[in-house]
Every structure is written in C-alpha cells, then in structure tokens.
Amino acid sequence: MRVLELSHATKRYGAFVAVEDVSFTVEKGQILS
C-alpha cells in the first residue's frame, strides 16, 4: 500500500534548477532517512 507518491517534481530557484523530474513512492512500513 502506497502512503506517499511523488511524480515528475521539479524545484527551481529563479533560473537555477535544483531538482528536475524526480519521482518516488513510499510503501507502508518503509523507513526513509
């Protein structure tokens, strides 16, 4: 069971692209750090 899903996210600071097209899912019971 997915508890979190992020698809095709991009983060920009003005003209600077810090993160482009990142995707991930977190399943129930997973531990992230």
N, CA, C and O atoms as a GROMACS GRO file, in nm:
protein
  132
    1MET      N    1   0.084  -0.118   0.000
    1MET     CA    2   0.000   0.000   0.000
    1MET      C    3   0.089   0.125   0.000
    1MET      O    4   0.174   0.141   0.088
    2ARG      N    5   0.069   0.210  -0.096
    2ARG     CA    6   0.145   0.336  -0.102
    2ARG      C    7   0.088   0.435  -0.001
    2ARG      O    8  -0.034   0.452   0.010
    3VAL      N    9   0.178   0.500   0.071
    3VAL     CA   10   0.135   0.605   0.163
    3VAL      C   11   0.177   0.742   0.113
    3VAL      O   12   0.126   0.845   0.159
    4LEU      N   13   0.270   0.744   0.016
    4LEU     CA   14   0.315   0.870  -0.043
    4LEU      C   15   0.366   0.841  -0.183
    4LEU      O   16   0.438   0.745  -0.206
    5GLU      N   17   0.326   0.927  -0.277
    5GLU     CA   18   0.376   0.915  -0.414
    5GLU      C   19   0.402   1.055  -0.468
    5GLU      O   20   0.318   1.144  -0.456
    6LEU      N   21   0.519   1.074  -0.527
    6LEU     CA   22   0.558   1.200  -0.588
    6LEU      C   23   0.601   1.169  -0.731
    6LEU      O   24   0.683   1.080  -0.753
    7SER      N   25   0.545   1.241  -0.827
    7SER     CA   26   0.575   1.213  -0.968
    7SER      C   27   0.616   1.339  -1.043
    7SER      O   28   0.545   1.440  -1.040
    8HIS      N   29   0.730   1.332  -1.109
    8HIS     CA   30   0.778   1.436  -1.201
    8HIS      C   31   0.789   1.574  -1.135
    8HIS      O   32   0.749   1.674  -1.195
    9ALA      N   33   0.842   1.580  -1.014
    9ALA     CA   34   0.856   1.707  -0.943
    9ALA      C   35   0.983   1.780  -0.987
    9ALA      O   36   1.086   1.719  -1.015
   10THR      N   37   0.972   1.912  -0.993
   10THR     CA   38   1.085   1.998  -1.027
   10THR      C   39   1.089   2.112  -0.927
   10THR      O   40   0.985   2.167  -0.891
   11LYS      N   41   1.210   2.149  -0.882
   11LYS     CA   42   1.227   2.263  -0.791
   11LYS      C   43   1.325   2.360  -0.853
   11LYS      O   44   1.438   2.324  -0.886
   12ARG      N   45   1.280   2.484  -0.867
   12ARG     CA   46   1.364   2.589  -0.926
   12ARG      C   47   1.382   2.703  -0.826
   12ARG      O   48   1.293   2.732  -0.746
   13TYR      N   49   1.496   2.766  -0.833
   13TYR     CA   50   1.524   2.889  -0.759
   13TYR      C   51   1.562   2.992  -0.864
   13TYR      O   52   1.677   3.001  -0.907
   14GLY      N   53   1.464   3.069  -0.906
   14GLY     CA   54   1.487   3.161  -1.017
   14GLY      C   55   1.515   3.080  -1.143
   14GLY      O   56   1.436   2.994  -1.180
   15ALA      N   57   1.628   3.108  -1.208
   15ALA     CA   58   1.665   3.035  -1.329
   15ALA      C   59   1.738   2.904  -1.298
   15ALA      O   60   1.757   2.822  -1.387
   16PHE      N   61   1.779   2.886  -1.171
   16PHE     CA   62   1.854   2.766  -1.132
   16PHE      C   63   1.759   2.650  -1.105
   16PHE      O   64   1.667   2.662  -1.024
   17VAL      N   65   1.781   2.537  -1.171
   17VAL     CA   66   1.701   2.416  -1.150
   17VAL      C   67   1.777   2.328  -1.052
   17VAL      O   68   1.881   2.272  -1.085
   18ALA      N   69   1.723   2.314  -0.929
   18ALA     CA   70   1.789   2.235  -0.825
   18ALA      C   71   1.758   2.086  -0.841
   18ALA      O   72   1.846   2.002  -0.823
   19VAL      N   73   1.634   2.054  -0.874
   19VAL     CA   74   1.589   1.915  -0.893
   19VAL      C   75   1.496   1.915  -1.013
   19VAL      O   76   1.409   2.001  -1.025
   20GLU      N   77   1.514   1.818  -1.102
   20GLU     CA   78   1.429   1.812  -1.221
   20GLU      C   79   1.376   1.671  -1.242
   20GLU      O   80   1.452   1.575  -1.248
   21ASP      N   81   1.245   1.660  -1.254
   21ASP     CA   82   1.176   1.537  -1.291
   21ASP      C   83   1.204   1.420  -1.195
   21ASP      O   84   1.232   1.309  -1.240
   22VAL      N   85   1.197   1.446  -1.065
   22VAL     CA   86   1.219   1.339  -0.966
   22VAL      C   87   1.085   1.275  -0.931
   22VAL      O   88   0.983   1.343  -0.918
   23SER      N   89   1.086   1.142  -0.916
   23SER     CA   90   0.966   1.066  -0.880
   23SER      C   91   1.004   0.960  -0.778
   23SER      O   92   1.111   0.900  -0.787
   24PHE      N   93   0.915   0.935  -0.681
   24PHE     CA   94   0.937   0.824  -0.588
   24PHE      C   95   0.806   0.787  -0.520
   24PHE      O   96   0.710   0.865  -0.519
   25THR      N   97   0.803   0.667  -0.463
   25THR     CA   98   0.690   0.621  -0.384
   25THR      C   99   0.742   0.568  -0.251
   25THR      O  100   0.854   0.517  -0.243
   26VAL      N  101   0.659   0.579  -0.149
   26VAL     CA  102   0.689   0.523  -0.017
   26VAL      C  103   0.578   0.425   0.015
   26VAL      O  104   0.460   0.459   0.014
   27GLU      N  105   0.618   0.302   0.042
   27GLU     CA  106   0.523   0.197   0.076
   27GLU      C  107   0.503   0.191   0.227
   27GLU      O  108   0.593   0.227   0.304
   28LYS      N  109   0.388   0.145   0.270
   28LYS     CA  110   0.359   0.129   0.412
   28LYS      C  111   0.466   0.039   0.475
   28LYS      O  112   0.495  -0.069   0.423
   29GLY      N  113   0.524   0.084   0.586
   29GLY     CA  114   0.626   0.008   0.656
   29GLY      C  115   0.768   0.041   0.617
   29GLY      O  116   0.861  -0.004   0.684
   30GLN      N  117   0.788   0.119   0.510
   30GLN     CA  118   0.924   0.158   0.470
   30GLN      C  119   0.977   0.263   0.566
   30GLN      O  120   0.902   0.345   0.618
   31ILE      N  121   1.108   0.260   0.588
   31ILE     CA  122   1.175   0.359   0.670
   31ILE      C  123   1.270   0.437   0.580
   31ILE      O  124   1.352   0.378   0.509
   32LEU      N  125   1.258   0.570   0.582
   32LEU     CA  126   1.342   0.657   0.499
   32LEU      C  127   1.427   0.744   0.588
   32LEU      O  128   1.387   0.783   0.698
   33SER      N  129   1.546   0.776   0.539
   33SER     CA  130   1.631   0.870   0.614
   33SER      C  131   1.694   0.969   0.518
   33SER      O  132   1.768   1.057   0.561
   0.00000   0.00000   0.00000
